[in-house]
Short mmCIF file of C-alpha atoms in Angstrom, two decimals:
data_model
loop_
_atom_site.label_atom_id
_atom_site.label_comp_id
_atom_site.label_asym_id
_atom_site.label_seq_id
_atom_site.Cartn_x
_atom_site.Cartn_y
_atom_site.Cartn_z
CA UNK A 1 153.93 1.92 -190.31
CA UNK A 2 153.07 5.15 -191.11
CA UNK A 3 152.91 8.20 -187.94
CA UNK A 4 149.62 7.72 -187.39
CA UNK A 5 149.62 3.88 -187.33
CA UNK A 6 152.60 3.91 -185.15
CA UNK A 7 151.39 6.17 -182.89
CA UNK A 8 148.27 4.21 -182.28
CA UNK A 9 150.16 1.12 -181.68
CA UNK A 10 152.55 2.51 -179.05
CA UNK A 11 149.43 4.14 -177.55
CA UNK A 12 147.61 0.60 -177.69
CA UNK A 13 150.77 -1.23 -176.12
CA UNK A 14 151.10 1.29 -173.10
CA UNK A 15 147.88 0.93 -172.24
CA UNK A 16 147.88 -2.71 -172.63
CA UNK A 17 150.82 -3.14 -170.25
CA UNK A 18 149.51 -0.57 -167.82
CA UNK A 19 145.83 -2.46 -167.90
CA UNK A 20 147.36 -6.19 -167.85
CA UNK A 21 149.36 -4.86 -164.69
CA UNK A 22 146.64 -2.97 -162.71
CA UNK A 23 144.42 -6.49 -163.13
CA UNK A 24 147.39 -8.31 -161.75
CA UNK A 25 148.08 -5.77 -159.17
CA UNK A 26 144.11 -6.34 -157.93
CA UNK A 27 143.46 -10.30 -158.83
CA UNK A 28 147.09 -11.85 -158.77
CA UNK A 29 146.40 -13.08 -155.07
CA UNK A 30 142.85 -14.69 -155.84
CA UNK A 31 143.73 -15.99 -159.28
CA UNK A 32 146.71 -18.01 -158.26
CA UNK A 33 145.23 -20.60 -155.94
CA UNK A 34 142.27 -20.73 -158.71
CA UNK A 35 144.59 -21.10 -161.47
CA UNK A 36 146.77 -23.72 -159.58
CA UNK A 37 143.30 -25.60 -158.02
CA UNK A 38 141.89 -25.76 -162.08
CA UNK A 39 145.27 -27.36 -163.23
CA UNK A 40 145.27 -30.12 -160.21
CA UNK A 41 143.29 -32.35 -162.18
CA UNK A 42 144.64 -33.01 -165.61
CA UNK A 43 147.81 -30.75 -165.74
CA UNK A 44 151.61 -31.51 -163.87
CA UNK A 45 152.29 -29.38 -161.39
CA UNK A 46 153.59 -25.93 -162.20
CA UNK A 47 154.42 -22.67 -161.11
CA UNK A 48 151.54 -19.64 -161.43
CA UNK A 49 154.48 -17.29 -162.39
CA UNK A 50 151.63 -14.14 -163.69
CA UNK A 51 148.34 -14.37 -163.16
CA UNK A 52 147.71 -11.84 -165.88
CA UNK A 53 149.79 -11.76 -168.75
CA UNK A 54 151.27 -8.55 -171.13
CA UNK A 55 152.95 -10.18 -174.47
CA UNK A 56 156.38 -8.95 -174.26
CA UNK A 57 156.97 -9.59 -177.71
CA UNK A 58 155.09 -6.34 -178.51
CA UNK A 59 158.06 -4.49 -176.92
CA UNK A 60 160.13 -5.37 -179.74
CA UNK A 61 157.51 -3.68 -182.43
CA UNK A 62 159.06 -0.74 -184.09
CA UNK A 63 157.97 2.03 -186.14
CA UNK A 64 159.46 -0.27 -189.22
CA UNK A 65 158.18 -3.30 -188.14
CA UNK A 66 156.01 -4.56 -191.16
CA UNK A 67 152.67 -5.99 -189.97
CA UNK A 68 150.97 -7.70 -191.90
CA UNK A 69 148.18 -10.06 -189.50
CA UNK A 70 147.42 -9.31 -186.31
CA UNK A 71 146.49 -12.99 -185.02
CA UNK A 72 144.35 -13.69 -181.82
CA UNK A 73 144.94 -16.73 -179.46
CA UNK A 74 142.17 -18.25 -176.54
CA UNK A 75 144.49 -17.04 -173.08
CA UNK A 76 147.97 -17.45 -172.25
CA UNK A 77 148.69 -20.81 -171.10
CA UNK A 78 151.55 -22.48 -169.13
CA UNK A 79 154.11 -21.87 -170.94
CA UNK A 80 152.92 -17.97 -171.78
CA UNK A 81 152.80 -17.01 -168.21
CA UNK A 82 156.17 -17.70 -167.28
CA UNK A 83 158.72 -14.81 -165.80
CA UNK A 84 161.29 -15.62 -168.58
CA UNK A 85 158.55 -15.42 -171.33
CA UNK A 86 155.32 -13.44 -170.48
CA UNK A 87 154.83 -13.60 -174.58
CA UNK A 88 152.29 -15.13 -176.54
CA UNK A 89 151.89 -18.62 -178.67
CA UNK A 90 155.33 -20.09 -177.19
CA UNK A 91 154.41 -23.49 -176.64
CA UNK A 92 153.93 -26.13 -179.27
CA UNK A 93 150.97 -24.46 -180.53
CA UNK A 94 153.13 -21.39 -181.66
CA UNK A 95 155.77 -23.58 -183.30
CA UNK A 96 152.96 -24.70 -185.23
CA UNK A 97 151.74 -21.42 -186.17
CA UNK A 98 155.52 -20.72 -186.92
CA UNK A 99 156.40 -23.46 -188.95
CA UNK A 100 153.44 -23.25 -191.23
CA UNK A 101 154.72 -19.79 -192.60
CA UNK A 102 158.21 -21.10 -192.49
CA UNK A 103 157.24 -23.99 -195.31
CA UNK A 104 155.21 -21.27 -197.14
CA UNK A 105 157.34 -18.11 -198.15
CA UNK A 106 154.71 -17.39 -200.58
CA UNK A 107 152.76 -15.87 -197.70
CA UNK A 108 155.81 -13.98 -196.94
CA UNK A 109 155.42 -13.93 -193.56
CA UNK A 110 157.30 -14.45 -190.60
CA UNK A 111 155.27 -15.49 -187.72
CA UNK A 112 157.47 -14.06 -185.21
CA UNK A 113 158.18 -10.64 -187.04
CA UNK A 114 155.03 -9.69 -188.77
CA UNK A 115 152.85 -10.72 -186.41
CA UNK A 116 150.91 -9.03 -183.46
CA UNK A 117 149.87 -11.95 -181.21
CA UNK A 118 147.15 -10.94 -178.81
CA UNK A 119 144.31 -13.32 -176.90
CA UNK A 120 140.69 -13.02 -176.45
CA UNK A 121 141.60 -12.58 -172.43
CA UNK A 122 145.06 -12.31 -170.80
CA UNK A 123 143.81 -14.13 -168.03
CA UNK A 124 146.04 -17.04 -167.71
CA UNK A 125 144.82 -20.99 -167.31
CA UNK A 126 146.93 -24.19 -168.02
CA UNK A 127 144.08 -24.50 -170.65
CA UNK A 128 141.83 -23.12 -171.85
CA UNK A 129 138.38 -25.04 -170.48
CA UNK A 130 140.02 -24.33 -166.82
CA UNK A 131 138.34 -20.53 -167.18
CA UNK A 132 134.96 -22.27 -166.65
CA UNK A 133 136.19 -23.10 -162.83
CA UNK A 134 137.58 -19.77 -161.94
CA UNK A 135 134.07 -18.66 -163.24
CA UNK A 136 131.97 -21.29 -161.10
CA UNK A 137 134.50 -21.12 -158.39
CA UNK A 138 135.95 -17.22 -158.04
CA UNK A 139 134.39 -14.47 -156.42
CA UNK A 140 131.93 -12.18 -158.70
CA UNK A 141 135.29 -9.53 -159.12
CA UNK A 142 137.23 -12.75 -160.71
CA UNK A 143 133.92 -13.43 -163.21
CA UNK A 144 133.48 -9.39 -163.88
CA UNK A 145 137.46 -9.90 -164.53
CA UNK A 146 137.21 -12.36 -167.40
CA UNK A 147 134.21 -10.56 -168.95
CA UNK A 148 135.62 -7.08 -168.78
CA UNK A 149 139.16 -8.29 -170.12
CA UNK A 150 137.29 -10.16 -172.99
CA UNK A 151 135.22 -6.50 -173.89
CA UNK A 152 138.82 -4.91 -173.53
CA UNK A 153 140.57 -6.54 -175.68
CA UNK A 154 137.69 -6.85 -178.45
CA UNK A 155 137.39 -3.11 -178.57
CA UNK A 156 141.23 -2.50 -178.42
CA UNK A 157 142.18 -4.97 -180.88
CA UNK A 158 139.48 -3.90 -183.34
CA UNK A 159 140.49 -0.49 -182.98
CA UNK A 160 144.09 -1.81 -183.59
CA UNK A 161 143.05 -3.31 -186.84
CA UNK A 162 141.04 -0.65 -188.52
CA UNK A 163 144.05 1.95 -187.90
CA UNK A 164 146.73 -1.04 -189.05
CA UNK A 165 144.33 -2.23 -192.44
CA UNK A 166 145.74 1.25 -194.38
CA UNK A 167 147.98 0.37 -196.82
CA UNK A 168 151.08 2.27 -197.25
CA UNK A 169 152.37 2.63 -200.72
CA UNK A 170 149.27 2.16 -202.54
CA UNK A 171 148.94 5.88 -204.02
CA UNK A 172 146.91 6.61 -200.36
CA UNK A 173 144.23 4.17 -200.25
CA UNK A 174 143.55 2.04 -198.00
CA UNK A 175 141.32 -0.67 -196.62
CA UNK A 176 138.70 1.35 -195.71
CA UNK A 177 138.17 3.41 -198.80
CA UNK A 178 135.65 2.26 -200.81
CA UNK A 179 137.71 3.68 -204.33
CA UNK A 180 140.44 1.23 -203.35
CA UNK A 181 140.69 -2.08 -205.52
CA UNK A 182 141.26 -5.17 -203.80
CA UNK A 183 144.50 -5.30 -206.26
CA UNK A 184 145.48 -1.56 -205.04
CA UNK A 185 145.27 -3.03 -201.39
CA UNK A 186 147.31 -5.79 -201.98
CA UNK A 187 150.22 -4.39 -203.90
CA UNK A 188 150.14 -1.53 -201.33
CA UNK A 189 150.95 -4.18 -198.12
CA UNK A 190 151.33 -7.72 -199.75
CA UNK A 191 148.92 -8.68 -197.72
CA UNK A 192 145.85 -6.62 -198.13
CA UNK A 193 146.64 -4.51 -195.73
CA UNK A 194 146.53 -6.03 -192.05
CA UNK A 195 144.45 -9.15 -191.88
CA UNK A 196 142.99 -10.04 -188.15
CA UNK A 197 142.79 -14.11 -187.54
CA UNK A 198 140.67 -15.26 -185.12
CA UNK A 199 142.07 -18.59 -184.56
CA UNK A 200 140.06 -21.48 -181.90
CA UNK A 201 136.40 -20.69 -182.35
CA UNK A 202 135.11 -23.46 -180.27
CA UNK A 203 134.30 -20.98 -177.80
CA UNK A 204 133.29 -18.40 -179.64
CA UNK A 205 129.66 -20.44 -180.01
CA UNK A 206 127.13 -21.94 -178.56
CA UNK A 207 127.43 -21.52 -174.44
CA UNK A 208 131.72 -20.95 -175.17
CA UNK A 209 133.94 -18.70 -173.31
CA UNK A 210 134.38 -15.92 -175.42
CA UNK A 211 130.53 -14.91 -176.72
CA UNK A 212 131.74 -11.43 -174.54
CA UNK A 213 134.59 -11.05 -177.13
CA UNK A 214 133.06 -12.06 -180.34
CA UNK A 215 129.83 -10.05 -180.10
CA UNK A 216 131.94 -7.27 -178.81
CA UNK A 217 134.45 -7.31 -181.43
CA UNK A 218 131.38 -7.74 -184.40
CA UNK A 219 129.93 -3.93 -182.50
CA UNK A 220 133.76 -2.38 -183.21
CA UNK A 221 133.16 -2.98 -187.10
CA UNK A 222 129.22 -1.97 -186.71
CA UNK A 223 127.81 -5.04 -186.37
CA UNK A 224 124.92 -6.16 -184.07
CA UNK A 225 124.41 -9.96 -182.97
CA UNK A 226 121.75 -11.19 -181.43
CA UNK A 227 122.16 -13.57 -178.16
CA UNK A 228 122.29 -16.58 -180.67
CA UNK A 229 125.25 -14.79 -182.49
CA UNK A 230 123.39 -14.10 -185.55
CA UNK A 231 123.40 -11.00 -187.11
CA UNK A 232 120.30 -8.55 -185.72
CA UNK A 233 121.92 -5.68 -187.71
CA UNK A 234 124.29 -4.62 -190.05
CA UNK A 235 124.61 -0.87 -191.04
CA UNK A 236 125.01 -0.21 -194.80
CA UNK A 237 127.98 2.28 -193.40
CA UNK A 238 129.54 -1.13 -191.20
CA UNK A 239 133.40 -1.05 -191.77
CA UNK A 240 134.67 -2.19 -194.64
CA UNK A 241 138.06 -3.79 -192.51
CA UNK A 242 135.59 -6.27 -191.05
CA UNK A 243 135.94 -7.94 -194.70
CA UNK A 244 139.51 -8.80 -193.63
CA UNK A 245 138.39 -10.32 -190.41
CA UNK A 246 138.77 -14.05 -190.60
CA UNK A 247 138.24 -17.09 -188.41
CA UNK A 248 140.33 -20.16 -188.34
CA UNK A 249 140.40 -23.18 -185.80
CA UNK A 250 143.63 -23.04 -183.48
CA UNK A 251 147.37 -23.65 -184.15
CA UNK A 252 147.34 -26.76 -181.61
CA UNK A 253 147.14 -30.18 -182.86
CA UNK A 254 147.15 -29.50 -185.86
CA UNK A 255 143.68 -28.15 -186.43
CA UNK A 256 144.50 -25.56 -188.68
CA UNK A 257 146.20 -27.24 -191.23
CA UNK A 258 143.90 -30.44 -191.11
CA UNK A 259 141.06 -27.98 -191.49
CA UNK A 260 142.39 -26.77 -194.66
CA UNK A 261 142.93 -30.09 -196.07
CA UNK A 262 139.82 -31.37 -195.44
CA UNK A 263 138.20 -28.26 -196.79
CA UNK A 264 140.35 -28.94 -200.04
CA UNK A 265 139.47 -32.65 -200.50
CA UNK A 266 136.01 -31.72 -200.27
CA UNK A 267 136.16 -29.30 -202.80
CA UNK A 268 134.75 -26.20 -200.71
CA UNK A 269 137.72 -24.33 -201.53
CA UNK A 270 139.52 -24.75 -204.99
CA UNK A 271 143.11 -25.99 -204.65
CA UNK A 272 143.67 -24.45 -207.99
CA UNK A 273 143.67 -20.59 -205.96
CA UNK A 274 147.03 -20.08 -204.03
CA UNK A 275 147.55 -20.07 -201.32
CA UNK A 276 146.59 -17.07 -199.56
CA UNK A 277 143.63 -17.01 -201.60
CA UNK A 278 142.67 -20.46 -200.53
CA UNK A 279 143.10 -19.26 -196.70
CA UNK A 280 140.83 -15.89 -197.42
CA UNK A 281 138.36 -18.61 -198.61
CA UNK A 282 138.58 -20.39 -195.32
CA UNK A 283 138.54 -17.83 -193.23
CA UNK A 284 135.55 -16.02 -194.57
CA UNK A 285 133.89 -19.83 -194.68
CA UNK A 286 134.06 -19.85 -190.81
CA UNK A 287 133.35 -15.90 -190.25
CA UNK A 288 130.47 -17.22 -191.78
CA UNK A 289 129.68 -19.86 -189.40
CA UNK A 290 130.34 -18.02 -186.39
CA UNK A 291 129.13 -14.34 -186.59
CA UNK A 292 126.67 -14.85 -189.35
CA UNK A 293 128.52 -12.31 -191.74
#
């Protein structure tokens, strides 16, 4: 990273930890018996360990740390919240997400190393759907709690990403400067810069979870949606970083990999491009879908 960038990110992490721990400090004792009271019904029994969860994994980041995506889950589930993790995409979803750069060194990325892992909230649920009962069920401070972290971490993030898309080594350009050739970008990072994957967009639709965070995060690149999600407006001076926004579905099951084949056999994507290429393709495909742009 260069100064700047660094200093940004270790500005961004402190006040991550600081907010993730004031929200625990103030909700920890009315989101556990929600948290636990969600999970009765289709989840073993387990141990609310953090009610709010800080990914500890960002501790390890260092000024020489190469970053290359900056990759955003739903919330931190069982696994995410416990004491001896408190990091993010740990459970069999993030071995996923890990083994598909493993069997692809073309992408030259190692999930665990260059890779900032954040969520659309760091309120923690078994799943995901169980933040629908601490909304119905919690007290208006536990709904203002998941809204507000949602707008938090949309701004932040976004922030995060325009500051992190500059390319070092590519004769001062960057993502955001309009001179710059999408070749300049490239060679300059390997991976145009700092891409941002929104992965699980099932609730980022519709009546979903996380309409707070998408049409929040759209306004930190200049973009406007309307309640439907559809663009209402789009500055000619919108940021050009937004362009390395894209949307996947999630790590877990599968999806993201199935969604890729599919996409292939049905020819919306040509299997001729490689590989990185083919998931640019994608991604922008379902950008597309969900923020109209």
């Amino acid at each position: 990273m260069t100064e700047t960038q660094w200093q940004f990110f270790t500005d961004f992490r402190r006040d991550f930890k600081e907010q993730c721990h004031q929200w625990n400090e103030a909700f920890a004792a009315e989101l556990e018996p929600l948290q636990k009271a969600a999970a009765s019904k289709d989840t073993p029994e387990y141990a609310v360990e953090t009610g709010v969860v800080y990914n500890h994994a960002l501790d390890e980041v260092t000024k020489d740390t190469d970053i290359k995506l900056i990759v955003i889950g739903d919330n931190p589930g069982k696994d995410e919240q416990l004491l001896c993790n408190q990091r993010y995409l740990v459970g069999q979803a993030g071995k996923i997400a890990a083994g598909f750069f493993s069997r692809n060194p073309e992408l030259a990325i190692d999930f665990r190393k260059n890779t900032i892992i954040l969520n659309k909230t760091p309120v923690h649920t078994a799943k995901t759907a169980h933040l629908r009962y601490l909304l119905k069920n919690g007290c208006s401070e536990i709904t203002h709690l998941i809204q507000e972290s949602q707008l938090w971490m949309a701004q932040k993030t976004a922030q995060l990403h325009q500051v992190l898309c500059s390319a070092p080594g590519s004769g001062g350009k960057n993502a955001s400067d309009k001179n710059a050739s999408s070749n300049e970008i490239k060679d300059g990072a390997g991976w145009a810069g700092c891409q941002l994957w929104l992965v699980g967009y099932a609730e980022l639709k519709g009546r979903g979870l996380f309409l707070e965070y998408r049409n929040q995060l759209a306004k930190s690149y200049g973009i406007e949606l309307t309640g439907e999600g559809q663009v209402d407006s789009a500055p000619q001076g919108f940021l050009p970083q937004w362009n390395q926004v894209m949307v996947f579905q999630h790590f877990s099951m599968n999806r993201f990999t199935i969604d890729l084949a599919e996409k292939l056999h049905e020819g919306k994507i040509n299997s001729q491009l490689p590989l990185q290429e083919q998931l640019a393709v994608l991604g922008a495909f379902h950008r597309q879908e969900i923020f109209g742009c």
